């Protein structure tokens, strides 16, 4: 672990990397504050820029957006009772009542400091656990990599919002998209519609920007209220929250560990960890703390958990190549675009890059602790920006960033197409994250399946003859059964309801 940090220090401790990490925290906080956007949107919008930067400054900037965006949603939850991101949904239980009692400054300060400390705890677990997990994964061969890729798609499909079957179908669409282009084994063109522009498949950045950013623009336009301007309390710069936080150190550490644990489970997400952490803190709290009426511990529990979740989500992403959530899926795609493949080979072949990512994550949380407090008044004032001004800016950044990738108008058409696809999927209740994860993991899944069959002398028996791959495939089978069971169970009440409604 220390060797990794030492190897990455020279790439991380320079003006270029420090500046971009700081700007990433600022941008992440701003975009997290604005309801409906969040860290994923920030990563997507700056992904084209990162494509032209050195690896560690680029990843430092994107990871900083992830950190800042995860924390920024608490500000709008506290001041407006509107979570800037789903991660901050549990924060409004006590954050908004604190603001109603005239303690908005304390609530925002607690949210920022708890997020930073929780993120640092998650980062330390990331630094210690990821190399060990990657060392174990060095035993993997093509059968294990295939089984893990299947596990990643099934896990995200199972825990996605809405129907598990819809999540699985979205993941299947992503797997199909990964097959478009040139077959790496035969050099034959597949599903290119006789267009040379698709010989390498649709560009991942164009797909991601269209699917998330453009569809969000369409969705916000449909919801209306483009000229609404909320009334926001004014904030001041103060470090009093650090004294308050010291009174909740047990809650802080416990919530950070809960967030890290659930973050390391692919697909569980920060919103799940925040609610579980809040429920745990409430159960263990004294009666006089009055959770739900402005308890300080409620804000500490939720914000420590949802930012610690970021470090946890990076553990399977970096060590196994399985994204922990939608944001880490895009981070994983960015790392691949920069020429580095997440997994055990990253730690073995590029320890400086792995160490640099660790340092960037820890550094980002340290910067969050400082800037989140000093610039709280600025981030609070961002809430007065009307959608009518914000959405054109998002559209402009999306278009410029996508075009700048390859100076290709075709990429803009791809972005537009997936913007429409993303909007239709959202209206129909299909989650977007499984599509991206399926697209990223599809090439890994296919290539390792074919390599396994080439190596095997007994056909498919290679997958069950190896203990690790057999165990992972057994888990895959259990998840698939769970998806089918969940789908059948959720369809029964609606069917029964229709039969009852049909009776005279």
CSV table of C-alpha atoms in Angstrom, one decimal:
chain,number,residue,atom,x,y,z
A,1,UNK,CA,0.0,0.0,0.0
A,2,UNK,CA,2.8,2.4,1.0
A,3,UNK,CA,4.6,1.5,-2.2
A,4,UNK,CA,1.6,2.5,-4.3
A,5,UNK,CA,1.2,5.8,-2.5
A,6,UNK,CA,4.9,6.5,-3.0
A,7,UNK,CA,4.8,5.6,-6.7
A,8,UNK,CA,1.8,7.9,-7.2
A,9,UNK,CA,3.1,10.9,-5.2
A,10,UNK,CA,5.2,12.4,-8.1
A,11,UNK,CA,2.1,12.3,-10.3
A,12,UNK,CA,-0.2,13.8,-7.7
A,13,UNK,CA,1.7,16.5,-5.9
A,14,UNK,CA,2.2,19.0,-8.6
A,15,UNK,CA,0.5,22.3,-9.5
A,16,UNK,CA,-1.4,20.8,-12.5
A,17,UNK,CA,-3.0,17.9,-10.5
A,18,UNK,CA,-3.7,20.0,-7.4
A,19,UNK,CA,-5.4,22.8,-9.5
A,20,UNK,CA,-7.6,20.4,-11.4
A,21,UNK,CA,-8.6,18.5,-8.2
A,22,UNK,CA,-9.5,21.8,-6.5
A,23,UNK,CA,-11.5,22.9,-9.5
A,24,UNK,CA,-13.2,19.5,-9.5
A,25,UNK,CA,-14.3,19.9,-5.9
A,26,UNK,CA,-15.7,23.4,-6.7
A,27,UNK,CA,-17.5,22.2,-9.8
A,28,UNK,CA,-18.8,19.2,-8.0
A,29,UNK,CA,-20.2,21.2,-5.2
A,30,UNK,CA,-22.0,23.6,-7.5
A,31,UNK,CA,-23.5,20.9,-9.7
A,32,UNK,CA,-24.5,18.9,-6.6
A,33,UNK,CA,-26.3,21.9,-5.2
A,34,UNK,CA,-28.5,22.3,-8.3
A,35,UNK,CA,-31.5,19.9,-7.9
A,36,UNK,CA,-31.7,17.2,-10.7
A,37,UNK,CA,-28.0,17.2,-11.7
A,38,UNK,CA,-25.6,15.6,-9.3
A,39,UNK,CA,-22.1,14.1,-9.5
A,40,UNK,CA,-22.9,11.8,-12.4
A,41,UNK,CA,-23.9,14.8,-14.6
A,42,UNK,CA,-20.7,16.7,-13.6
A,43,UNK,CA,-18.5,13.7,-14.5
A,44,UNK,CA,-20.3,13.3,-17.8
A,45,UNK,CA,-20.0,16.9,-18.8
A,46,UNK,CA,-16.3,17.1,-18.1
A,47,UNK,CA,-15.5,13.6,-19.5
A,48,UNK,CA,-14.6,15.0,-23.0
A,49,UNK,CA,-12.1,17.4,-21.3
A,50,UNK,CA,-10.5,14.7,-19.3
A,51,UNK,CA,-9.9,12.7,-22.5
A,52,UNK,CA,-7.2,15.3,-23.4
A,53,UNK,CA,-5.5,15.5,-20.1
A,54,UNK,CA,-2.7,13.5,-18.4
A,55,UNK,CA,-4.1,10.5,-16.5
A,56,UNK,CA,-3.7,11.5,-12.9
A,57,UNK,CA,-4.9,15.2,-13.3
A,58,UNK,CA,-7.8,13.9,-15.4
A,59,UNK,CA,-8.9,11.3,-12.9
A,60,UNK,CA,-8.2,13.6,-10.0
A,61,UNK,CA,-10.6,16.2,-11.5
A,62,UNK,CA,-13.3,13.6,-12.2
A,63,UNK,CA,-13.0,11.9,-8.8
A,64,UNK,CA,-13.2,15.4,-7.2
A,65,UNK,CA,-16.4,16.1,-9.0
A,66,UNK,CA,-17.7,12.7,-7.7
A,67,UNK,CA,-16.8,13.8,-4.1
A,68,UNK,CA,-18.0,17.4,-4.3
A,69,UNK,CA,-21.2,16.4,-6.1
A,70,UNK,CA,-22.0,13.8,-3.5
A,71,UNK,CA,-21.7,16.4,-0.8
A,72,UNK,CA,-23.2,19.4,-2.5
A,73,UNK,CA,-26.8,17.9,-2.7
A,74,UNK,CA,-27.1,18.4,1.1
A,75,UNK,CA,-27.1,22.3,0.7
A,76,UNK,CA,-30.3,22.4,-1.3
A,77,UNK,CA,-31.8,19.7,1.0
A,78,UNK,CA,-31.1,21.8,4.0
A,79,UNK,CA,-32.1,25.2,2.6
A,80,UNK,CA,-35.0,24.3,0.3
A,81,UNK,CA,-36.1,20.8,1.5
A,82,UNK,CA,-35.3,19.7,-2.1
A,83,UNK,CA,-32.3,17.2,-2.3
A,84,UNK,CA,-29.8,18.2,-4.9
A,85,UNK,CA,-29.1,14.5,-5.4
A,86,UNK,CA,-30.7,11.2,-4.3
A,87,UNK,CA,-27.8,10.9,-1.9
A,88,UNK,CA,-29.0,13.8,0.1
A,89,UNK,CA,-32.6,12.6,0.4
A,90,UNK,CA,-32.2,11.4,4.0
A,91,UNK,CA,-30.3,14.6,5.0
A,92,UNK,CA,-33.5,16.7,4.8
A,93,UNK,CA,-35.1,14.7,7.7
A,94,UNK,CA,-33.1,16.7,10.2
A,95,UNK,CA,-31.2,19.3,8.0
A,96,UNK,CA,-34.3,21.2,6.9
A,97,UNK,CA,-35.8,21.3,10.5
A,98,UNK,CA,-32.4,22.7,11.7
A,99,UNK,CA,-32.7,25.4,9.1
A,100,UNK,CA,-36.3,26.2,10.1
A,101,UNK,CA,-35.0,26.7,13.6
A,102,UNK,CA,-32.5,29.3,12.4
A,103,UNK,CA,-29.5,26.9,12.4
A,104,UNK,CA,-29.0,26.6,8.6
A,105,UNK,CA,-25.4,27.6,9.0
A,106,UNK,CA,-24.7,24.8,11.5
A,107,UNK,CA,-26.6,22.3,9.3
A,108,UNK,CA,-24.6,23.1,6.2
A,109,UNK,CA,-21.4,23.2,8.1
A,110,UNK,CA,-22.1,19.8,9.6
A,111,UNK,CA,-23.0,18.4,6.2
A,112,UNK,CA,-19.7,19.6,4.7
A,113,UNK,CA,-17.4,18.5,7.5
A,114,UNK,CA,-19.2,15.1,7.9
A,115,UNK,CA,-19.0,14.5,4.2
A,116,UNK,CA,-15.2,15.2,4.1
A,117,UNK,CA,-14.4,13.1,7.2
A,118,UNK,CA,-16.6,10.3,6.0
A,119,UNK,CA,-14.9,10.4,2.6
A,120,UNK,CA,-11.5,10.3,4.2
A,121,UNK,CA,-12.5,7.2,6.2
A,122,UNK,CA,-13.8,5.6,3.0
A,123,UNK,CA,-10.6,6.6,1.3
A,124,UNK,CA,-8.4,4.9,3.9
A,125,UNK,CA,-10.4,1.7,3.5
A,126,UNK,CA,-10.0,2.0,-0.2
A,127,UNK,CA,-6.2,2.4,0.1
A,128,UNK,CA,-5.8,-0.6,2.4
A,129,UNK,CA,-8.4,-3.0,0.9
A,130,UNK,CA,-8.1,-2.4,-2.9
A,131,UNK,CA,-4.5,-3.7,-3.2
A,132,UNK,CA,-5.4,-6.9,-1.2
A,133,UNK,CA,-8.5,-7.5,-3.3
A,134,UNK,CA,-6.5,-6.9,-6.5
A,135,UNK,CA,-3.7,-9.3,-5.3
A,136,UNK,CA,-6.4,-12.0,-4.8
A,137,UNK,CA,-7.8,-11.2,-8.3
A,138,UNK,CA,-4.4,-11.9,-9.9
A,139,UNK,CA,-5.4,-15.6,-9.6
A,140,UNK,CA,-8.1,-14.9,-12.1
A,141,UNK,CA,-8.0,-16.3,-15.7
A,142,UNK,CA,-10.5,-15.7,-18.5
A,143,UNK,CA,-13.2,-17.9,-16.9
A,144,UNK,CA,-13.2,-15.8,-13.7
A,145,UNK,CA,-13.1,-12.5,-15.6
A,146,UNK,CA,-16.1,-13.6,-17.6
A,147,UNK,CA,-18.0,-14.6,-14.5
A,148,UNK,CA,-17.2,-11.3,-12.8
A,149,UNK,CA,-18.4,-9.3,-15.8
A,150,UNK,CA,-21.7,-11.2,-15.7
A,151,UNK,CA,-21.9,-10.5,-11.9
A,152,UNK,CA,-21.4,-6.8,-12.5
A,153,UNK,CA,-24.3,-6.5,-15.0
A,154,UNK,CA,-26.6,-8.7,-12.9
A,155,UNK,CA,-25.9,-6.9,-9.7
A,156,UNK,CA,-26.6,-3.4,-11.1
A,157,UNK,CA,-29.7,-4.7,-12.9
A,158,UNK,CA,-31.0,-6.2,-9.6
A,159,UNK,CA,-30.6,-3.1,-7.4
A,160,UNK,CA,-31.5,-0.5,-10.0
A,161,UNK,CA,-34.5,1.7,-9.5
A,162,UNK,CA,-37.8,0.2,-10.6
A,163,UNK,CA,-38.2,-3.3,-12.1
A,164,UNK,CA,-35.2,-5.7,-11.9
A,165,UNK,CA,-36.3,-7.1,-15.3
A,166,UNK,CA,-36.1,-3.6,-16.8
A,167,UNK,CA,-32.7,-3.2,-15.3
A,168,UNK,CA,-31.6,-6.5,-16.9
A,169,UNK,CA,-33.1,-5.5,-20.3
A,170,UNK,CA,-31.2,-2.2,-20.1
A,171,UNK,CA,-28.0,-4.1,-19.3
A,172,UNK,CA,-28.7,-6.4,-22.3
A,173,UNK,CA,-29.0,-3.3,-24.6
A,174,UNK,CA,-25.6,-2.2,-23.3
A,175,UNK,CA,-24.1,-5.6,-24.1
A,176,UNK,CA,-25.4,-5.3,-27.6
A,177,UNK,CA,-23.9,-1.9,-28.0
A,178,UNK,CA,-20.5,-3.2,-26.9
A,179,UNK,CA,-20.6,-5.6,-29.9
A,180,UNK,CA,-21.0,-2.9,-32.5
A,181,UNK,CA,-17.7,-2.4,-34.4
A,182,UNK,CA,-14.8,-4.6,-35.4
A,183,UNK,CA,-14.5,-8.1,-33.9
A,184,UNK,CA,-11.1,-8.2,-32.2
A,185,UNK,CA,-10.7,-12.0,-33.0
A,186,UNK,CA,-11.6,-12.0,-36.7
A,187,UNK,CA,-11.5,-8.3,-37.7
A,188,UNK,CA,-15.0,-8.7,-39.2
A,189,UNK,CA,-17.4,-5.7,-39.0
A,190,UNK,CA,-20.5,-6.3,-36.8
A,191,UNK,CA,-23.7,-4.3,-36.7
A,192,UNK,CA,-22.1,-1.3,-38.4
A,193,UNK,CA,-24.9,-0.8,-41.0
A,194,UNK,CA,-22.1,-0.6,-43.6
A,195,UNK,CA,-20.9,2.6,-42.0
A,196,UNK,CA,-17.1,3.0,-41.5
A,197,UNK,CA,-17.9,5.5,-38.7
A,198,UNK,CA,-19.1,2.6,-36.6
A,199,UNK,CA,-16.1,0.5,-37.2
A,200,UNK,CA,-14.9,1.2,-33.6
A,201,UNK,CA,-18.5,1.3,-32.3
A,202,UNK,CA,-20.3,4.3,-30.9
A,203,UNK,CA,-17.9,6.5,-28.8
A,204,UNK,CA,-18.5,5.9,-25.1
A,205,UNK,CA,-18.4,9.6,-24.2
A,206,UNK,CA,-21.0,10.5,-26.9
A,207,UNK,CA,-23.3,7.7,-25.5
A,208,UNK,CA,-22.8,8.7,-21.9
A,209,UNK,CA,-23.3,12.5,-22.5
A,210,UNK,CA,-26.4,11.8,-24.6
A,211,UNK,CA,-27.9,9.2,-22.2
A,212,UNK,CA,-27.5,11.2,-19.1
A,213,UNK,CA,-26.9,14.9,-19.9
A,214,UNK,CA,-29.1,15.4,-22.9
A,215,UNK,CA,-32.0,13.2,-21.6
A,216,UNK,CA,-31.9,15.3,-18.4
A,217,UNK,CA,-32.3,18.5,-20.4
A,218,UNK,CA,-35.3,17.0,-22.2
A,219,UNK,CA,-36.8,15.7,-18.9
A,220,UNK,CA,-36.3,19.1,-17.1
A,221,UNK,CA,-38.0,20.9,-20.0
A,222,UNK,CA,-40.9,18.6,-19.8
A,223,UNK,CA,-41.3,19.2,-16.1
A,224,UNK,CA,-41.5,22.9,-16.6
A,225,UNK,CA,-41.0,25.7,-13.9
A,226,UNK,CA,-38.1,27.0,-16.0
A,227,UNK,CA,-38.4,30.5,-14.6
A,228,UNK,CA,-38.9,29.6,-10.9
A,229,UNK,CA,-36.5,31.3,-8.4
A,230,UNK,CA,-36.5,29.9,-4.9
A,231,UNK,CA,-36.0,32.0,-1.7
A,232,UNK,CA,-32.8,30.9,0.0
A,233,UNK,CA,-31.4,31.7,3.4
A,234,UNK,CA,-28.1,33.5,3.5
A,235,UNK,CA,-25.1,31.6,4.9
A,236,UNK,CA,-21.9,32.9,6.6
A,237,UNK,CA,-18.4,31.5,6.8
A,238,UNK,CA,-17.8,29.7,10.2
A,239,UNK,CA,-15.9,26.7,11.5
A,240,UNK,CA,-18.2,26.1,14.5
A,241,UNK,CA,-19.4,22.9,12.8
A,242,UNK,CA,-16.1,21.3,13.7
A,243,UNK,CA,-16.8,21.7,17.4
A,244,UNK,CA,-20.3,20.2,17.0
A,245,UNK,CA,-18.9,17.3,14.9
A,246,UNK,CA,-16.5,16.4,17.7
A,247,UNK,CA,-19.6,15.6,19.9
A,248,UNK,CA,-20.7,13.0,17.4
A,249,UNK,CA,-17.5,11.2,16.8
A,250,UNK,CA,-18.9,7.7,17.4
A,251,UNK,CA,-21.8,8.3,15.1
A,252,UNK,CA,-19.4,9.8,12.5
A,253,UNK,CA,-17.1,6.8,12.5
A,254,UNK,CA,-20.0,4.2,12.5
A,255,UNK,CA,-21.8,6.0,9.7
A,256,UNK,CA,-18.6,6.2,7.7
A,257,UNK,CA,-18.0,2.5,8.0
A,258,UNK,CA,-21.6,1.7,7.0
A,259,UNK,CA,-21.3,4.0,3.9
A,260,UNK,CA,-18.0,2.3,2.9
A,261,UNK,CA,-19.5,-1.2,3.3
A,262,UNK,CA,-22.5,-0.5,1.2
A,263,UNK,CA,-20.5,1.5,-1.3
A,264,UNK,CA,-18.3,-1.6,-1.9
A,265,UNK,CA,-21.4,-3.6,-2.8
A,266,UNK,CA,-21.9,-3.0,-6.6
A,267,UNK,CA,-25.2,-1.1,-7.1
A,268,UNK,CA,-26.1,-0.6,-3.5
A,269,UNK,CA,-25.5,3.2,-3.7
A,270,UNK,CA,-25.0,6.1,-1.4
A,271,UNK,CA,-28.8,6.7,-0.9
A,272,UNK,CA,-29.2,3.2,0.5
A,273,UNK,CA,-26.2,3.6,2.9
A,274,UNK,CA,-27.5,7.1,4.0
A,275,UNK,CA,-30.9,5.7,4.9
A,276,UNK,CA,-29.5,2.7,6.7
A,277,UNK,CA,-27.0,4.9,8.6
A,278,UNK,CA,-29.7,7.3,9.6
A,279,UNK,CA,-31.9,4.5,10.8
A,280,UNK,CA,-29.0,3.0,12.8
A,281,UNK,CA,-28.1,6.4,14.4
A,282,UNK,CA,-31.8,7.1,15.2
A,283,UNK,CA,-32.2,3.6,16.9
A,284,UNK,CA,-29.1,4.1,19.0
A,285,UNK,CA,-29.7,7.8,19.9
A,286,UNK,CA,-31.0,9.1,23.2
A,287,UNK,CA,-34.7,10.2,23.3
A,288,UNK,CA,-33.8,13.8,23.9
A,289,UNK,CA,-32.0,14.1,20.6
A,290,UNK,CA,-35.4,14.1,18.8
A,291,UNK,CA,-34.4,12.7,15.4
A,292,UNK,CA,-36.6,14.1,12.7
A,293,UNK,CA,-37.0,17.5,14.4
A,294,UNK,CA,-33.5,18.9,13.7
A,295,UNK,CA,-31.1,16.5,15.4
A,296,UNK,CA,-27.4,17.2,14.6
A,297,UNK,CA,-26.7,13.5,14.6
A,298,UNK,CA,-29.1,12.9,11.7
A,299,UNK,CA,-27.2,15.2,9.4
A,300,UNK,CA,-23.9,13.7,10.5
A,301,UNK,CA,-25.1,10.1,9.9
A,302,UNK,CA,-26.4,10.7,6.4
A,303,UNK,CA,-23.7,12.9,5.1
A,304,UNK,CA,-20.8,10.8,6.5
A,305,UNK,CA,-22.4,7.6,5.0
A,306,UNK,CA,-23.1,9.0,1.5
A,307,UNK,CA,-19.6,10.4,1.0
A,308,UNK,CA,-17.8,7.4,2.5
A,309,UNK,CA,-19.8,5.4,0.0
A,310,UNK,CA,-17.7,7.0,-2.8
A,311,UNK,CA,-14.5,5.4,-1.5
A,312,UNK,CA,-16.3,2.1,-1.0
A,313,UNK,CA,-17.7,2.2,-4.6
A,314,UNK,CA,-14.2,2.7,-6.0
A,315,UNK,CA,-12.9,-0.5,-4.3
A,316,UNK,CA,-14.6,-3.0,-6.7
A,317,UNK,CA,-14.1,-0.6,-9.6
A,318,UNK,CA,-10.4,-0.3,-9.3
A,319,UNK,CA,-9.5,-3.8,-8.0
A,320,UNK,CA,-11.9,-6.0,-9.9
A,321,UNK,CA,-13.1,-3.8,-12.8
A,322,UNK,CA,-16.7,-3.9,-11.6
A,323,UNK,CA,-18.3,-0.5,-11.1
A,324,UNK,CA,-19.8,0.2,-7.7
A,325,UNK,CA,-22.5,2.6,-9.2
A,326,UNK,CA,-23.3,4.7,-12.2
A,327,UNK,CA,-20.7,7.4,-11.4
A,328,UNK,CA,-17.9,4.9,-11.0
A,329,UNK,CA,-19.0,3.2,-14.2
A,330,UNK,CA,-18.3,6.4,-16.0
A,331,UNK,CA,-15.0,6.9,-14.1
A,332,UNK,CA,-14.0,3.4,-15.1
A,333,UNK,CA,-14.8,4.3,-18.7
A,334,UNK,CA,-12.7,7.4,-18.4
A,335,UNK,CA,-9.8,5.4,-17.1
A,336,UNK,CA,-10.1,2.9,-20.0
A,337,UNK,CA,-10.2,5.8,-22.5
A,338,UNK,CA,-7.0,7.1,-21.0
A,339,UNK,CA,-5.4,3.7,-21.7
A,340,UNK,CA,-5.5,2.0,-18.3
A,341,UNK,CA,-7.8,-1.0,-17.5
A,342,UNK,CA,-9.1,-1.3,-14.0
A,343,UNK,CA,-8.4,-4.6,-12.3
A,344,UNK,CA,-5.5,-6.4,-10.8
A,345,UNK,CA,-3.3,-5.6,-13.8
A,346,UNK,CA,-3.6,-1.9,-13.0
A,347,UNK,CA,-1.9,-2.4,-9.6
A,348,UNK,CA,0.7,-4.7,-11.0
A,349,UNK,CA,1.6,-2.9,-14.2
A,350,UNK,CA,0.8,0.8,-13.3
A,351,UNK,CA,1.3,1.2,-9.6
A,352,UNK,CA,2.0,4.9,-10.1
A,353,UNK,CA,-1.5,5.4,-11.6
A,354,UNK,CA,-3.2,3.4,-8.9
A,355,UNK,CA,-1.4,5.3,-6.2
A,356,UNK,CA,-2.1,8.6,-7.9
A,357,UNK,CA,-5.8,7.8,-7.9
A,358,UNK,CA,-5.7,7.0,-4.2
A,359,UNK,CA,-3.9,10.2,-3.4
A,360,UNK,CA,-6.3,12.2,-5.6
A,361,UNK,CA,-9.3,10.8,-3.7
A,362,UNK,CA,-7.8,11.6,-0.3
A,363,UNK,CA,-6.7,15.0,-1.4
A,364,UNK,CA,-10.1,15.8,-2.8
A,365,UNK,CA,-11.8,15.1,0.6
A,366,UNK,CA,-9.2,17.3,2.4
A,367,UNK,CA,-10.0,20.1,-0.1
A,368,UNK,CA,-13.7,19.5,0.4
A,369,UNK,CA,-13.3,20.1,4.2
A,370,UNK,CA,-11.7,23.5,3.6
A,371,UNK,CA,-13.7,24.8,0.6
A,372,UNK,CA,-17.0,23.4,1.7
A,373,UNK,CA,-16.8,25.6,4.7
A,374,UNK,CA,-15.2,28.7,3.3
A,375,UNK,CA,-17.4,28.9,0.2
A,376,UNK,CA,-20.7,27.8,1.7
A,377,UNK,CA,-22.3,31.2,1.0
A,378,UNK,CA,-21.4,31.0,-2.7
A,379,UNK,CA,-22.8,27.5,-3.1
A,380,UNK,CA,-26.0,28.6,-1.3
A,381,UNK,CA,-26.4,31.5,-3.8
A,382,UNK,CA,-26.1,29.1,-6.7
A,383,UNK,CA,-29.6,27.9,-5.9
A,384,UNK,CA,-31.2,31.1,-7.3
A,385,UNK,CA,-30.1,30.1,-10.9
A,386,UNK,CA,-33.1,29.6,-13.0
A,387,UNK,CA,-33.5,26.4,-15.1
A,388,UNK,CA,-34.0,28.7,-18.2
A,389,UNK,CA,-30.4,29.7,-17.8
A,390,UNK,CA,-28.9,26.5,-16.6
A,391,UNK,CA,-30.3,24.0,-19.3
A,392,UNK,CA,-28.9,25.9,-22.3
A,393,UNK,CA,-25.5,25.9,-20.6
A,394,UNK,CA,-25.7,22.1,-20.1
A,395,UNK,CA,-26.7,21.7,-23.7
A,396,UNK,CA,-23.8,23.9,-24.9
A,397,UNK,CA,-21.2,22.1,-22.8
A,398,UNK,CA,-22.5,18.7,-23.9
A,399,UNK,CA,-22.3,19.7,-27.6
A,400,UNK,CA,-18.9,21.3,-27.4
A,401,UNK,CA,-17.4,18.5,-25.3
A,402,UNK,CA,-18.7,15.7,-27.5
A,403,UNK,CA,-17.6,17.4,-30.8
A,404,UNK,CA,-14.1,18.1,-29.4
A,405,UNK,CA,-13.4,14.4,-28.9
A,406,UNK,CA,-12.8,13.6,-32.5
A,407,UNK,CA,-14.0,16.8,-34.3
A,408,UNK,CA,-16.8,14.5,-35.6
A,409,UNK,CA,-20.4,15.6,-36.4
A,410,UNK,CA,-21.3,11.9,-36.3
A,411,UNK,CA,-20.6,11.9,-32.6
A,412,UNK,CA,-23.1,14.7,-32.1
A,413,UNK,CA,-25.7,12.5,-33.9
A,414,UNK,CA,-24.8,9.6,-31.6
A,415,UNK,CA,-25.2,12.0,-28.6
A,416,UNK,CA,-28.6,13.2,-29.9
A,417,UNK,CA,-29.8,9.6,-30.6
A,418,UNK,CA,-28.9,8.4,-27.1
A,419,UNK,CA,-30.4,11.6,-25.6
A,420,UNK,CA,-33.7,10.6,-27.1
A,421,UNK,CA,-33.2,6.9,-26.1
A,422,UNK,CA,-32.4,8.0,-22.5
A,423,UNK,CA,-35.5,10.2,-22.3
A,424,UNK,CA,-37.7,7.4,-23.6
A,425,UNK,CA,-36.2,4.9,-21.2
A,426,UNK,CA,-36.7,7.3,-18.2
A,427,UNK,CA,-40.3,7.9,-19.2
A,428,UNK,CA,-40.8,4.1,-19.5
A,429,UNK,CA,-39.2,3.5,-16.1
A,430,UNK,CA,-36.0,1.9,-17.4
A,431,UNK,CA,-32.8,2.6,-15.4
A,432,UNK,CA,-29.9,4.1,-17.4
A,433,UNK,CA,-26.9,2.9,-15.4
A,434,UNK,CA,-27.2,-0.8,-16.4
A,435,UNK,CA,-27.0,0.2,-20.1
A,436,UNK,CA,-23.7,2.0,-19.6
A,437,UNK,CA,-22.3,-0.7,-17.3
A,438,UNK,CA,-23.3,-3.4,-19.9
A,439,UNK,CA,-21.6,-1.4,-22.6
A,440,UNK,CA,-18.4,-1.1,-20.6
A,441,UNK,CA,-18.3,-4.7,-19.4
A,442,UNK,CA,-19.6,-6.2,-22.6
A,443,UNK,CA,-16.2,-6.3,-24.4
A,444,UNK,CA,-14.6,-7.9,-21.2
A,445,UNK,CA,-17.4,-10.5,-21.0
A,446,UNK,CA,-17.3,-11.5,-24.7
A,447,UNK,CA,-13.5,-11.6,-25.1
A,448,UNK,CA,-13.0,-13.7,-21.9
A,449,UNK,CA,-15.8,-16.0,-22.9
A,450,UNK,CA,-14.2,-16.7,-26.2
A,451,UNK,CA,-10.7,-17.0,-24.7
A,452,UNK,CA,-12.1,-19.5,-22.2
A,453,UNK,CA,-13.6,-21.6,-24.9
A,454,UNK,CA,-10.4,-21.5,-26.9
A,455,UNK,CA,-8.4,-22.7,-23.9
A,456,UNK,CA,-10.9,-25.3,-22.9
A,457,UNK,CA,-10.7,-28.9,-24.0
A,458,UNK,CA,-14.1,-29.8,-22.7
A,459,UNK,CA,-16.2,-26.9,-23.9
A,460,UNK,CA,-18.1,-25.1,-21.1
A,461,UNK,CA,-16.7,-27.4,-18.4
A,462,UNK,CA,-13.8,-24.9,-17.9
A,463,UNK,CA,-16.2,-22.7,-16.1
A,464,UNK,CA,-17.1,-25.3,-13.4
A,465,UNK,CA,-13.8,-27.0,-13.2
A,466,UNK,CA,-12.2,-23.9,-11.7
A,467,UNK,CA,-13.4,-23.4,-8.2
A,468,UNK,CA,-13.4,-19.5,-8.2
A,469,UNK,CA,-15.2,-19.2,-11.5
A,470,UNK,CA,-17.7,-21.9,-10.4
A,471,UNK,CA,-18.4,-20.0,-7.2
A,472,UNK,CA,-18.9,-16.7,-9.0
A,473,UNK,CA,-21.2,-18.3,-11.6
A,474,UNK,CA,-23.2,-19.8,-8.8
A,475,UNK,CA,-23.7,-16.3,-7.4
A,476,UNK,CA,-24.6,-15.2,-10.9
A,477,UNK,CA,-27.3,-17.9,-11.0
A,478,UNK,CA,-28.7,-16.9,-7.6
A,479,UNK,CA,-28.9,-13.2,-8.8
A,480,UNK,CA,-30.7,-14.3,-12.0
A,481,UNK,CA,-33.2,-16.3,-10.0
A,482,UNK,CA,-33.7,-13.3,-7.7
A,483,UNK,CA,-34.4,-11.1,-10.7
A,484,UNK,CA,-37.0,-13.5,-12.0
A,485,UNK,CA,-38.5,-14.0,-8.6
A,486,UNK,CA,-38.7,-10.2,-8.0
A,487,UNK,CA,-40.3,-9.7,-11.4
A,488,UNK,CA,-42.9,-12.4,-10.8
A,489,UNK,CA,-43.7,-11.2,-7.3
A,490,UNK,CA,-44.1,-7.6,-8.4
A,491,UNK,CA,-46.4,-8.5,-11.2
A,492,UNK,CA,-48.8,-10.6,-9.0
A,493,UNK,CA,-50.4,-7.7,-7.0
A,494,UNK,CA,-51.1,-5.7,-10.1
A,495,UNK,CA,-52.7,-8.7,-11.9
A,496,UNK,CA,-54.7,-9.5,-8.8
A,497,UNK,CA,-55.9,-5.9,-8.6
A,498,UNK,CA,-57.0,-5.9,-12.2
A,499,UNK,CA,-59.1,-9.1,-11.6
A,500,UNK,CA,-60.8,-7.6,-8.6
A,501,UNK,CA,-61.5,-4.3,-10.4
A,502,UNK,CA,-63.1,-6.3,-13.2
A,503,UNK,CA,-65.6,-7.9,-10.8
A,504,UNK,CA,-69.1,-6.3,-10.8
